[in-house]
Amino acid sequence: MHHAFCRPDNGGNSVAESERADMAQLETLIANGRKHGVRKRVILLQAARLFVERGYAATGIDDIGAAAGVTGPAVYRHFRSKQAILIALIELSIDRMRDGMNAVLEAQTGGPEETVVAVVDWFVEASLENQALTLVLQGELPRLPDEDRRRFNDEMQTLRDTWVNVVTGARPEMAGLPAQMAVVCVMGMATSVIAAGLSRDTELIRRNLRSQMLALMWPPAADHPVEAKR
């Protein structure tokens, strides 16, 4: 069963403000899809919004076309199916993760420990963007054709391997399985926390994700390179 992502309304304008922030994040994500023309990016943006609001299964091509200002059949001139739209959104999400990781590594001028912390900080922020869409995409990933699923899994494995190299650069004693397990746990932690809907306090989630991710990379807080400096 597929469900739309629902944000609880605790009163006031917080829900509307959150929805505007979500839409801005979606616009940023889709704008990065330079290989797509303007009309394609509009279709992707509106499809992403509808997948979040209604759920993937409950969204039809006609719905996407109406939201994008074209007829349903016109969508097929840009994407062969609804699943092709889903695949394009997953590609954009993975591209953004890869480009973000590379940008963090290229910008680093400190030592290996500082690089680990910088990657954790970046990953926390990246995980808290487009939360609803991320849950939709990950929920549909197992249902993709085998070829596409393998391709995306390989791309995510490349991202994990890059992070493992960063970890072992700071902590050679974690080489091999320990570093691999730490990275898998860290990457899975954010999605699990978001899916659980534990709190709407994004700053509280951010702080706790950061501290617990770092705890997987180092012994107790006194030995954290960042915590020790505070």
mmCIF file with all atom_site columns, C-alpha atoms in Angstrom:
data_model
loop_
_atom_site.group_PDB
_atom_site.id
_atom_site.type_symbol
_atom_site.label_atom_id
_atom_site.label_alt_id
_atom_site.label_comp_id
_atom_site.label_asym_id
_atom_site.label_entity_id
_atom_site.label_seq_id
_atom_site.pdbx_PDB_ins_code
_atom_site.Cartn_x
_atom_site.Cartn_y
_atom_site.Cartn_z
_atom_site.occupancy
_atom_site.B_iso_or_equiv
_atom_site.pdbx_formal_charge
_atom_site.auth_seq_id
_atom_site.auth_comp_id
_atom_site.auth_asym_id
_atom_site.auth_atom_id
_atom_site.pdbx_PDB_model_num
ATOM 1   C CA . MET A 1 1   ? 0.000  0.000  0.000   1.00 0.00 ? 1   MET A CA 1
ATOM 2   C CA . HIS A 1 2   ? 1.296  3.484  -0.906  1.00 0.00 ? 2   HIS A CA 1
ATOM 3   C CA . HIS A 1 3   ? 0.593  6.513  1.204   1.00 0.00 ? 3   HIS A CA 1
ATOM 4   C CA . ALA A 1 4   ? 1.074  10.210 0.666   1.00 0.00 ? 4   ALA A CA 1
ATOM 5   C CA . PHE A 1 5   ? 3.392  11.970 3.052   1.00 0.00 ? 5   PHE A CA 1
ATOM 6   C CA . CYS A 1 6   ? 1.258  13.738 5.635   1.00 0.00 ? 6   CYS A CA 1
ATOM 7   C CA . ARG A 1 7   ? 2.536  16.525 7.852   1.00 0.00 ? 7   ARG A CA 1
ATOM 8   C CA . PRO A 1 8   ? 0.583  16.950 11.092  1.00 0.00 ? 8   PRO A CA 1
ATOM 9   C CA . ASP A 1 9   ? -1.018 20.327 11.577  1.00 0.00 ? 9   ASP A CA 1
ATOM 10  C CA . ASN A 1 10  ? -0.202 21.680 15.007  1.00 0.00 ? 10  ASN A CA 1
ATOM 11  C CA . GLY A 1 11  ? -1.942 24.949 14.342  1.00 0.00 ? 11  GLY A CA 1
ATOM 12  C CA . GLY A 1 12  ? -0.817 28.340 13.088  1.00 0.00 ? 12  GLY A CA 1
ATOM 13  C CA . ASN A 1 13  ? 0.990  28.863 9.803   1.00 0.00 ? 13  ASN A CA 1
ATOM 14  C CA . SER A 1 14  ? 3.747  26.326 10.445  1.00 0.00 ? 14  SER A CA 1
ATOM 15  C CA . VAL A 1 15  ? 2.322  23.770 7.991   1.00 0.00 ? 15  VAL A CA 1
ATOM 16  C CA . ALA A 1 16  ? 1.924  26.313 5.191   1.00 0.00 ? 16  ALA A CA 1
ATOM 17  C CA . GLU A 1 17  ? 5.422  27.634 5.835   1.00 0.00 ? 17  GLU A CA 1
ATOM 18  C CA . SER A 1 18  ? 6.829  24.098 5.801   1.00 0.00 ? 18  SER A CA 1
ATOM 19  C CA . GLU A 1 19  ? 5.040  23.368 2.536   1.00 0.00 ? 19  GLU A CA 1
ATOM 20  C CA . ARG A 1 20  ? 6.507  26.516 0.975   1.00 0.00 ? 20  ARG A CA 1
ATOM 21  C CA . ALA A 1 21  ? 9.952  25.486 2.164   1.00 0.00 ? 21  ALA A CA 1
ATOM 22  C CA . ASP A 1 22  ? 9.440  21.992 0.749   1.00 0.00 ? 22  ASP A CA 1
ATOM 23  C CA . MET A 1 23  ? 8.398  23.449 -2.613  1.00 0.00 ? 23  MET A CA 1
ATOM 24  C CA . ALA A 1 24  ? 11.477 25.685 -2.668  1.00 0.00 ? 24  ALA A CA 1
ATOM 25  C CA . GLN A 1 25  ? 13.670 22.658 -2.013  1.00 0.00 ? 25  GLN A CA 1
ATOM 26  C CA . LEU A 1 26  ? 11.955 20.728 -4.806  1.00 0.00 ? 26  LEU A CA 1
ATOM 27  C CA . GLU A 1 27  ? 12.510 23.648 -7.170  1.00 0.00 ? 27  GLU A CA 1
ATOM 28  C CA . THR A 1 28  ? 16.206 23.661 -6.270  1.00 0.00 ? 28  THR A CA 1
ATOM 29  C CA . LEU A 1 29  ? 16.464 19.918 -6.868  1.00 0.00 ? 29  LEU A CA 1
ATOM 30  C CA . ILE A 1 30  ? 14.724 20.034 -10.236 1.00 0.00 ? 30  ILE A CA 1
ATOM 31  C CA . ALA A 1 31  ? 16.663 23.131 -11.339 1.00 0.00 ? 31  ALA A CA 1
ATOM 32  C CA . ASN A 1 32  ? 19.821 21.042 -11.115 1.00 0.00 ? 32  ASN A CA 1
ATOM 33  C CA . GLY A 1 33  ? 18.532 18.793 -13.883 1.00 0.00 ? 33  GLY A CA 1
ATOM 34  C CA . ARG A 1 34  ? 20.283 20.709 -16.647 1.00 0.00 ? 34  ARG A CA 1
ATOM 35  C CA . LYS A 1 35  ? 19.958 17.815 -19.096 1.00 0.00 ? 35  LYS A CA 1
ATOM 36  C CA . HIS A 1 36  ? 16.188 18.328 -18.971 1.00 0.00 ? 36  HIS A CA 1
ATOM 37  C CA . GLY A 1 37  ? 14.533 21.159 -20.880 1.00 0.00 ? 37  GLY A CA 1
ATOM 38  C CA . VAL A 1 38  ? 12.293 23.723 -19.212 1.00 0.00 ? 38  VAL A CA 1
ATOM 39  C CA . ARG A 1 39  ? 9.074  21.821 -19.902 1.00 0.00 ? 39  ARG A CA 1
ATOM 40  C CA . LYS A 1 40  ? 10.566 18.593 -18.589 1.00 0.00 ? 40  LYS A CA 1
ATOM 41  C CA . ARG A 1 41  ? 11.677 20.336 -15.403 1.00 0.00 ? 41  ARG A CA 1
ATOM 42  C CA . VAL A 1 42  ? 8.153  21.720 -14.893 1.00 0.00 ? 42  VAL A CA 1
ATOM 43  C CA . ILE A 1 43  ? 6.720  18.218 -15.301 1.00 0.00 ? 43  ILE A CA 1
ATOM 44  C CA . LEU A 1 44  ? 9.280  16.787 -12.866 1.00 0.00 ? 44  LEU A CA 1
ATOM 45  C CA . LEU A 1 45  ? 8.580  19.515 -10.331 1.00 0.00 ? 45  LEU A CA 1
ATOM 46  C CA . GLN A 1 46  ? 4.827  19.026 -10.422 1.00 0.00 ? 46  GLN A CA 1
ATOM 47  C CA . ALA A 1 47  ? 5.146  15.237 -10.411 1.00 0.00 ? 47  ALA A CA 1
ATOM 48  C CA . ALA A 1 48  ? 7.383  15.412 -7.337  1.00 0.00 ? 48  ALA A CA 1
ATOM 49  C CA . ARG A 1 49  ? 4.857  17.655 -5.591  1.00 0.00 ? 49  ARG A CA 1
ATOM 50  C CA . LEU A 1 50  ? 1.974  15.319 -6.410  1.00 0.00 ? 50  LEU A CA 1
ATOM 51  C CA . PHE A 1 51  ? 3.910  12.189 -5.410  1.00 0.00 ? 51  PHE A CA 1
ATOM 52  C CA . VAL A 1 52  ? 4.486  13.813 -2.031  1.00 0.00 ? 52  VAL A CA 1
ATOM 53  C CA . GLU A 1 53  ? 0.939  15.076 -1.578  1.00 0.00 ? 53  GLU A CA 1
ATOM 54  C CA . ARG A 1 54  ? -1.002 12.078 -2.903  1.00 0.00 ? 54  ARG A CA 1
ATOM 55  C CA . GLY A 1 55  ? 1.469  9.209  -3.064  1.00 0.00 ? 55  GLY A CA 1
ATOM 56  C CA . TYR A 1 56  ? 2.999  7.711  -6.180  1.00 0.00 ? 56  TYR A CA 1
ATOM 57  C CA . ALA A 1 57  ? 0.282  5.107  -6.801  1.00 0.00 ? 57  ALA A CA 1
ATOM 58  C CA . ALA A 1 58  ? -2.544 7.646  -6.476  1.00 0.00 ? 58  ALA A CA 1
ATOM 59  C CA . THR A 1 59  ? -1.009 10.088 -8.964  1.00 0.00 ? 59  THR A CA 1
ATOM 60  C CA . GLY A 1 60  ? -1.885 9.667  -12.629 1.00 0.00 ? 60  GLY A CA 1
ATOM 61  C CA . ILE A 1 61  ? -0.286 11.022 -15.791 1.00 0.00 ? 61  ILE A CA 1
ATOM 62  C CA . ASP A 1 62  ? -3.349 13.235 -16.349 1.00 0.00 ? 62  ASP A CA 1
ATOM 63  C CA . ASP A 1 63  ? -2.871 14.706 -12.862 1.00 0.00 ? 63  ASP A CA 1
ATOM 64  C CA . ILE A 1 64  ? 0.771  15.473 -13.622 1.00 0.00 ? 64  ILE A CA 1
ATOM 65  C CA . GLY A 1 65  ? -0.099 16.992 -16.986 1.00 0.00 ? 65  GLY A CA 1
ATOM 66  C CA . ALA A 1 66  ? -2.814 19.218 -15.493 1.00 0.00 ? 66  ALA A CA 1
ATOM 67  C CA . ALA A 1 67  ? -0.459 20.442 -12.767 1.00 0.00 ? 67  ALA A CA 1
ATOM 68  C CA . ALA A 1 68  ? 2.260  21.145 -15.348 1.00 0.00 ? 68  ALA A CA 1
ATOM 69  C CA . GLY A 1 69  ? -0.122 23.002 -17.651 1.00 0.00 ? 69  GLY A CA 1
ATOM 70  C CA . VAL A 1 70  ? -0.215 20.402 -20.426 1.00 0.00 ? 70  VAL A CA 1
ATOM 71  C CA . THR A 1 71  ? -2.542 17.580 -21.381 1.00 0.00 ? 71  THR A CA 1
ATOM 72  C CA . GLY A 1 72  ? -1.874 14.113 -20.057 1.00 0.00 ? 72  GLY A CA 1
ATOM 73  C CA . PRO A 1 73  ? -0.897 12.755 -23.496 1.00 0.00 ? 73  PRO A CA 1
ATOM 74  C CA . ALA A 1 74  ? 1.528  15.656 -23.934 1.00 0.00 ? 74  ALA A CA 1
ATOM 75  C CA . VAL A 1 75  ? 3.496  14.365 -20.945 1.00 0.00 ? 75  VAL A CA 1
ATOM 76  C CA . TYR A 1 76  ? 4.349  11.281 -23.005 1.00 0.00 ? 76  TYR A CA 1
ATOM 77  C CA . ARG A 1 77  ? 6.281  13.461 -25.437 1.00 0.00 ? 77  ARG A CA 1
ATOM 78  C CA . HIS A 1 78  ? 8.773  14.044 -22.620 1.00 0.00 ? 78  HIS A CA 1
ATOM 79  C CA . PHE A 1 79  ? 8.517  10.856 -20.526 1.00 0.00 ? 79  PHE A CA 1
ATOM 80  C CA . ARG A 1 80  ? 7.402  7.451  -21.773 1.00 0.00 ? 80  ARG A CA 1
ATOM 81  C CA . SER A 1 81  ? 5.607  6.616  -18.512 1.00 0.00 ? 81  SER A CA 1
ATOM 82  C CA . LYS A 1 82  ? 4.967  7.675  -14.933 1.00 0.00 ? 82  LYS A CA 1
ATOM 83  C CA . GLN A 1 83  ? 7.724  5.312  -13.901 1.00 0.00 ? 83  GLN A CA 1
ATOM 84  C CA . ALA A 1 84  ? 10.129 7.154  -16.234 1.00 0.00 ? 84  ALA A CA 1
ATOM 85  C CA . ILE A 1 85  ? 9.329  10.343 -14.311 1.00 0.00 ? 85  ILE A CA 1
ATOM 86  C CA . LEU A 1 86  ? 10.048 8.530  -11.051 1.00 0.00 ? 86  LEU A CA 1
ATOM 87  C CA . ILE A 1 87  ? 13.377 7.271  -12.426 1.00 0.00 ? 87  ILE A CA 1
ATOM 88  C CA . ALA A 1 88  ? 14.336 10.792 -13.525 1.00 0.00 ? 88  ALA A CA 1
ATOM 89  C CA . LEU A 1 89  ? 13.610 12.101 -10.018 1.00 0.00 ? 89  LEU A CA 1
ATOM 90  C CA . ILE A 1 90  ? 15.737 9.359  -8.446  1.00 0.00 ? 90  ILE A CA 1
ATOM 91  C CA . GLU A 1 91  ? 18.549 10.201 -10.876 1.00 0.00 ? 91  GLU A CA 1
ATOM 92  C CA . LEU A 1 92  ? 18.381 13.858 -9.868  1.00 0.00 ? 92  LEU A CA 1
ATOM 93  C CA . SER A 1 93  ? 18.453 12.955 -6.182  1.00 0.00 ? 93  SER A CA 1
ATOM 94  C CA . ILE A 1 94  ? 21.489 10.692 -6.571  1.00 0.00 ? 94  ILE A CA 1
ATOM 95  C CA . ASP A 1 95  ? 23.268 13.232 -8.776  1.00 0.00 ? 95  ASP A CA 1
ATOM 96  C CA . ARG A 1 96  ? 22.758 15.865 -6.118  1.00 0.00 ? 96  ARG A CA 1
ATOM 97  C CA . MET A 1 97  ? 24.142 13.567 -3.420  1.00 0.00 ? 97  MET A CA 1
ATOM 98  C CA . ARG A 1 98  ? 27.197 12.706 -5.505  1.00 0.00 ? 98  ARG A CA 1
ATOM 99  C CA . ASP A 1 99  ? 27.856 16.313 -6.479  1.00 0.00 ? 99  ASP A CA 1
ATOM 100 C CA . GLY A 1 100 ? 27.401 17.427 -2.873  1.00 0.00 ? 100 GLY A CA 1
ATOM 101 C CA . MET A 1 101 ? 29.880 14.873 -1.571  1.00 0.00 ? 101 MET A CA 1
ATOM 102 C CA . ASN A 1 102 ? 32.431 15.825 -4.227  1.00 0.00 ? 102 ASN A CA 1
ATOM 103 C CA . ALA A 1 103 ? 32.022 19.523 -3.464  1.00 0.00 ? 103 ALA A CA 1
ATOM 104 C CA . VAL A 1 104 ? 32.626 18.932 0.261   1.00 0.00 ? 104 VAL A CA 1
ATOM 105 C CA . LEU A 1 105 ? 35.764 16.890 -0.410  1.00 0.00 ? 105 LEU A CA 1
ATOM 106 C CA . GLU A 1 106 ? 37.129 19.382 -2.925  1.00 0.00 ? 106 GLU A CA 1
ATOM 107 C CA . ALA A 1 107 ? 36.597 22.259 -0.492  1.00 0.00 ? 107 ALA A CA 1
ATOM 108 C CA . GLN A 1 108 ? 38.411 20.604 2.420   1.00 0.00 ? 108 GLN A CA 1
ATOM 109 C CA . THR A 1 109 ? 41.713 22.081 3.520   1.00 0.00 ? 109 THR A CA 1
ATOM 110 C CA . GLY A 1 110 ? 41.900 20.488 6.984   1.00 0.00 ? 110 GLY A CA 1
ATOM 111 C CA . GLY A 1 111 ? 43.039 17.076 8.140   1.00 0.00 ? 111 GLY A CA 1
ATOM 112 C CA . PRO A 1 112 ? 41.284 13.698 7.829   1.00 0.00 ? 112 PRO A CA 1
ATOM 113 C CA . GLU A 1 113 ? 39.259 14.174 11.035  1.00 0.00 ? 113 GLU A CA 1
ATOM 114 C CA . GLU A 1 114 ? 37.932 17.534 9.888   1.00 0.00 ? 114 GLU A CA 1
ATOM 115 C CA . THR A 1 115 ? 36.992 15.963 6.556   1.00 0.00 ? 115 THR A CA 1
ATOM 116 C CA . VAL A 1 116 ? 34.896 13.286 8.281   1.00 0.00 ? 116 VAL A CA 1
ATOM 117 C CA . VAL A 1 117 ? 33.102 15.965 10.283  1.00 0.00 ? 117 VAL A CA 1
ATOM 118 C CA . ALA A 1 118 ? 32.516 18.072 7.162   1.00 0.00 ? 118 ALA A CA 1
ATOM 119 C CA . VAL A 1 119 ? 31.011 15.089 5.344   1.00 0.00 ? 119 VAL A CA 1
ATOM 120 C CA . VAL A 1 120 ? 28.732 14.308 8.305   1.00 0.00 ? 120 VAL A CA 1
ATOM 121 C CA . ASP A 1 121 ? 27.597 17.944 8.494   1.00 0.00 ? 121 ASP A CA 1
ATOM 122 C CA . TRP A 1 122 ? 26.863 17.990 4.771   1.00 0.00 ? 122 TRP A CA 1
ATOM 123 C CA . PHE A 1 123 ? 25.009 14.666 4.899   1.00 0.00 ? 123 PHE A CA 1
ATOM 124 C CA . VAL A 1 124 ? 22.803 15.796 7.771   1.00 0.00 ? 124 VAL A CA 1
ATOM 125 C CA . GLU A 1 125 ? 21.772 18.911 5.833   1.00 0.00 ? 125 GLU A CA 1
ATOM 126 C CA . ALA A 1 126 ? 21.270 16.970 2.604   1.00 0.00 ? 126 ALA A CA 1
ATOM 127 C CA . SER A 1 127 ? 19.134 14.383 4.404   1.00 0.00 ? 127 SER A CA 1
ATOM 128 C CA . LEU A 1 128 ? 16.851 17.028 5.867   1.00 0.00 ? 128 LEU A CA 1
ATOM 129 C CA . GLU A 1 129 ? 16.131 18.504 2.437   1.00 0.00 ? 129 GLU A CA 1
ATOM 130 C CA . ASN A 1 130 ? 13.247 17.093 0.393   1.00 0.00 ? 130 ASN A CA 1
ATOM 131 C CA . GLN A 1 131 ? 12.369 14.717 3.229   1.00 0.00 ? 131 GLN A CA 1
ATOM 132 C CA . ALA A 1 132 ? 8.937  13.782 1.930   1.00 0.00 ? 132 ALA A CA 1
ATOM 133 C CA . LEU A 1 133 ? 10.130 13.183 -1.625  1.00 0.00 ? 133 LEU A CA 1
ATOM 134 C CA . THR A 1 134 ? 13.050 11.089 -0.365  1.00 0.00 ? 134 THR A CA 1
ATOM 135 C CA . LEU A 1 135 ? 10.642 8.763  1.443   1.00 0.00 ? 135 LEU A CA 1
ATOM 136 C CA . VAL A 1 136 ? 8.464  8.416  -1.662  1.00 0.00 ? 136 VAL A CA 1
ATOM 137 C CA . LEU A 1 137 ? 11.440 7.663  -3.917  1.00 0.00 ? 137 LEU A CA 1
ATOM 138 C CA . GLN A 1 138 ? 12.950 5.140  -1.536  1.00 0.00 ? 138 GLN A CA 1
ATOM 139 C CA . GLY A 1 139 ? 9.593  3.454  -1.100  1.00 0.00 ? 139 GLY A CA 1
ATOM 140 C CA . GLU A 1 140 ? 9.269  2.946  -4.865  1.00 0.00 ? 140 GLU A CA 1
ATOM 141 C CA . LEU A 1 141 ? 12.903 1.975  -5.520  1.00 0.00 ? 141 LEU A CA 1
ATOM 142 C CA . PRO A 1 142 ? 12.352 -1.781 -4.911  1.00 0.00 ? 142 PRO A CA 1
ATOM 143 C CA . ARG A 1 143 ? 9.593  -1.784 -7.550  1.00 0.00 ? 143 ARG A CA 1
ATOM 144 C CA . LEU A 1 144 ? 11.748 -0.445 -10.372 1.00 0.00 ? 144 LEU A CA 1
ATOM 145 C CA . PRO A 1 145 ? 12.889 -2.650 -13.247 1.00 0.00 ? 145 PRO A CA 1
ATOM 146 C CA . ASP A 1 146 ? 15.926 -4.741 -12.286 1.00 0.00 ? 146 ASP A CA 1
ATOM 147 C CA . GLU A 1 147 ? 18.294 -2.839 -14.580 1.00 0.00 ? 147 GLU A CA 1
ATOM 148 C CA . ASP A 1 148 ? 17.407 0.561  -13.142 1.00 0.00 ? 148 ASP A CA 1
ATOM 149 C CA . ARG A 1 149 ? 17.440 -0.714 -9.571  1.00 0.00 ? 149 ARG A CA 1
ATOM 150 C CA . ARG A 1 150 ? 20.898 -2.234 -10.040 1.00 0.00 ? 150 ARG A CA 1
ATOM 151 C CA . ARG A 1 151 ? 22.167 0.962  -11.615 1.00 0.00 ? 151 ARG A CA 1
ATOM 152 C CA . PHE A 1 152 ? 20.962 3.098  -8.714  1.00 0.00 ? 152 PHE A CA 1
ATOM 153 C CA . ASN A 1 153 ? 22.282 0.617  -6.164  1.00 0.00 ? 153 ASN A CA 1
ATOM 154 C CA . ASP A 1 154 ? 25.688 0.719  -7.872  1.00 0.00 ? 154 ASP A CA 1
ATOM 155 C CA . GLU A 1 155 ? 25.705 4.520  -7.774  1.00 0.00 ? 155 GLU A CA 1
ATOM 156 C CA . MET A 1 156 ? 24.828 4.520  -4.084  1.00 0.00 ? 156 MET A CA 1
ATOM 157 C CA . GLN A 1 157 ? 27.563 1.936  -3.455  1.00 0.00 ? 157 GLN A CA 1
ATOM 158 C CA . THR A 1 158 ? 30.055 4.281  -5.117  1.00 0.00 ? 158 THR A CA 1
ATOM 159 C CA . LEU A 1 159 ? 28.931 7.036  -2.756  1.00 0.00 ? 159 LEU A CA 1
ATOM 160 C CA . ARG A 1 160 ? 29.328 4.703  0.234   1.00 0.00 ? 160 ARG A CA 1
ATOM 161 C CA . ASP A 1 161 ? 32.795 3.652  -0.947  1.00 0.00 ? 161 ASP A CA 1
ATOM 162 C CA . THR A 1 162 ? 33.852 7.294  -1.134  1.00 0.00 ? 162 THR A CA 1
ATOM 163 C CA . TRP A 1 163 ? 32.671 7.852  2.430   1.00 0.00 ? 163 TRP A CA 1
ATOM 164 C CA . VAL A 1 164 ? 34.412 4.671  3.634   1.00 0.00 ? 164 VAL A CA 1
ATOM 165 C CA . ASN A 1 165 ? 37.680 6.019  2.223   1.00 0.00 ? 165 ASN A CA 1
ATOM 166 C CA . VAL A 1 166 ? 37.142 9.260  4.133   1.00 0.00 ? 166 VAL A CA 1
ATOM 167 C CA . VAL A 1 167 ? 36.515 7.377  7.378   1.00 0.00 ? 167 VAL A CA 1
ATOM 168 C CA . THR A 1 168 ? 39.526 5.084  7.018   1.00 0.00 ? 168 THR A CA 1
ATOM 169 C CA . GLY A 1 169 ? 41.686 8.091  6.181   1.00 0.00 ? 169 GLY A CA 1
ATOM 170 C CA . ALA A 1 170 ? 40.891 9.444  9.641   1.00 0.00 ? 170 ALA A CA 1
ATOM 171 C CA . ARG A 1 171 ? 40.728 6.089  11.408  1.00 0.00 ? 171 ARG A CA 1
ATOM 172 C CA . PRO A 1 172 ? 42.927 3.473  9.695   1.00 0.00 ? 172 PRO A CA 1
ATOM 173 C CA . GLU A 1 173 ? 42.027 0.941  12.401  1.00 0.00 ? 173 GLU A CA 1
ATOM 174 C CA . MET A 1 174 ? 38.458 0.900  10.995  1.00 0.00 ? 174 MET A CA 1
ATOM 175 C CA . ALA A 1 175 ? 39.564 -0.257 7.538   1.00 0.00 ? 175 ALA A CA 1
ATOM 176 C CA . GLY A 1 176 ? 37.325 -2.879 5.987   1.00 0.00 ? 176 GLY A CA 1
ATOM 177 C CA . LEU A 1 177 ? 34.094 -4.048 7.570   1.00 0.00 ? 177 LEU A CA 1
ATOM 178 C CA . PRO A 1 178 ? 34.045 -1.627 10.569  1.00 0.00 ? 178 PRO A CA 1
ATOM 179 C CA . ALA A 1 179 ? 34.146 1.443  8.311   1.00 0.00 ? 179 ALA A CA 1
ATOM 180 C CA . GLN A 1 180 ? 31.647 -0.083 5.887   1.00 0.00 ? 180 GLN A CA 1
ATOM 181 C CA . MET A 1 181 ? 29.212 -0.828 8.712   1.00 0.00 ? 181 MET A CA 1
ATOM 182 C CA . ALA A 1 182 ? 29.615 2.665  10.180  1.00 0.00 ? 182 ALA A CA 1
ATOM 183 C CA . VAL A 1 183 ? 28.838 4.295  6.822   1.00 0.00 ? 183 VAL A CA 1
ATOM 184 C CA . VAL A 1 184 ? 25.830 2.043  6.147   1.00 0.00 ? 184 VAL A CA 1
ATOM 185 C CA . CYS A 1 185 ? 24.473 2.802  9.633   1.00 0.00 ? 185 CYS A CA 1
ATOM 186 C CA . VAL A 1 186 ? 25.014 6.543  9.225   1.00 0.00 ? 186 VAL A CA 1
ATOM 187 C CA . MET A 1 187 ? 23.349 6.671  5.810   1.00 0.00 ? 187 MET A CA 1
ATOM 188 C CA . GLY A 1 188 ? 20.406 4.586  6.980   1.00 0.00 ? 188 GLY A CA 1
ATOM 189 C CA . MET A 1 189 ? 19.975 6.521  10.211  1.00 0.00 ? 189 MET A CA 1
ATOM 190 C CA . ALA A 1 190 ? 18.709 9.716  8.600   1.00 0.00 ? 190 ALA A CA 1
ATOM 191 C CA . THR A 1 191 ? 16.040 7.991  6.502   1.00 0.00 ? 191 THR A CA 1
ATOM 192 C CA . SER A 1 192 ? 14.843 5.917  9.456   1.00 0.00 ? 192 SER A CA 1
ATOM 193 C CA . VAL A 1 193 ? 14.554 8.961  11.695  1.00 0.00 ? 193 VAL A CA 1
ATOM 194 C CA . ILE A 1 194 ? 12.689 10.951 9.030   1.00 0.00 ? 194 ILE A CA 1
ATOM 195 C CA . ALA A 1 195 ? 10.329 8.055  8.297   1.00 0.00 ? 195 ALA A CA 1
ATOM 196 C CA . ALA A 1 196 ? 9.564  7.632  12.010  1.00 0.00 ? 196 ALA A CA 1
ATOM 197 C CA . GLY A 1 197 ? 8.355  11.256 12.261  1.00 0.00 ? 197 GLY A CA 1
ATOM 198 C CA . LEU A 1 198 ? 9.855  11.590 15.722  1.00 0.00 ? 198 LEU A CA 1
ATOM 199 C CA . SER A 1 199 ? 9.785  15.383 15.831  1.00 0.00 ? 199 SER A CA 1
ATOM 200 C CA . ARG A 1 200 ? 8.890  18.405 13.754  1.00 0.00 ? 200 ARG A CA 1
ATOM 201 C CA . ASP A 1 201 ? 11.735 20.305 15.408  1.00 0.00 ? 201 ASP A CA 1
ATOM 202 C CA . THR A 1 202 ? 14.221 20.193 12.536  1.00 0.00 ? 202 THR A CA 1
ATOM 203 C CA . GLU A 1 203 ? 17.010 21.784 14.549  1.00 0.00 ? 203 GLU A CA 1
ATOM 204 C CA . LEU A 1 204 ? 16.629 19.180 17.302  1.00 0.00 ? 204 LEU A CA 1
ATOM 205 C CA . ILE A 1 205 ? 16.704 16.384 14.725  1.00 0.00 ? 205 ILE A CA 1
ATOM 206 C CA . ARG A 1 206 ? 19.734 17.975 13.060  1.00 0.00 ? 206 ARG A CA 1
ATOM 207 C CA . ARG A 1 207 ? 21.734 18.204 16.289  1.00 0.00 ? 207 ARG A CA 1
ATOM 208 C CA . ASN A 1 208 ? 20.935 14.660 17.355  1.00 0.00 ? 208 ASN A CA 1
ATOM 209 C CA . LEU A 1 209 ? 21.606 13.167 13.947  1.00 0.00 ? 209 LEU A CA 1
ATOM 210 C CA . ARG A 1 210 ? 24.973 14.904 13.855  1.00 0.00 ? 210 ARG A CA 1
ATOM 211 C CA . SER A 1 211 ? 26.046 13.796 17.318  1.00 0.00 ? 211 SER A CA 1
ATOM 212 C CA . GLN A 1 212 ? 24.936 10.193 16.808  1.00 0.00 ? 212 GLN A CA 1
ATOM 213 C CA . MET A 1 213 ? 26.544 9.947  13.382  1.00 0.00 ? 213 MET A CA 1
ATOM 214 C CA . LEU A 1 214 ? 29.820 11.220 14.812  1.00 0.00 ? 214 LEU A CA 1
ATOM 215 C CA . ALA A 1 215 ? 29.511 8.740  17.652  1.00 0.00 ? 215 ALA A CA 1
ATOM 216 C CA . LEU A 1 216 ? 29.717 5.941  15.069  1.00 0.00 ? 216 LEU A CA 1
ATOM 217 C CA . MET A 1 217 ? 32.989 7.384  13.780  1.00 0.00 ? 217 MET A CA 1
ATOM 218 C CA . TRP A 1 218 ? 34.754 8.020  17.079  1.00 0.00 ? 218 TRP A CA 1
ATOM 219 C CA . PRO A 1 219 ? 34.841 6.734  20.650  1.00 0.00 ? 219 PRO A CA 1
ATOM 220 C CA . PRO A 1 220 ? 33.107 8.761  23.394  1.00 0.00 ? 220 PRO A CA 1
ATOM 221 C CA . ALA A 1 221 ? 32.567 12.488 22.991  1.00 0.00 ? 221 ALA A CA 1
ATOM 222 C CA . ALA A 1 222 ? 35.840 13.525 24.638  1.00 0.00 ? 222 ALA A CA 1
ATOM 223 C CA . ASP A 1 223 ? 37.701 12.030 21.688  1.00 0.00 ? 223 ASP A CA 1
ATOM 224 C CA . HIS A 1 224 ? 35.573 13.629 18.982  1.00 0.00 ? 224 HIS A CA 1
ATOM 225 C CA . PRO A 1 225 ? 37.796 16.057 17.091  1.00 0.00 ? 225 PRO A CA 1
ATOM 226 C CA . VAL A 1 226 ? 34.988 18.612 16.992  1.00 0.00 ? 226 VAL A CA 1
ATOM 227 C CA . GLU A 1 227 ? 33.535 18.067 20.432  1.00 0.00 ? 227 GLU A CA 1
ATOM 228 C CA . ALA A 1 228 ? 36.982 18.297 22.024  1.00 0.00 ? 228 ALA A CA 1
ATOM 229 C CA . LYS A 1 229 ? 37.434 21.770 20.552  1.00 0.00 ? 229 LYS A CA 1
ATOM 230 C CA . ARG A 1 230 ? 34.181 23.127 22.022  1.00 0.00 ? 230 ARG A CA 1
#
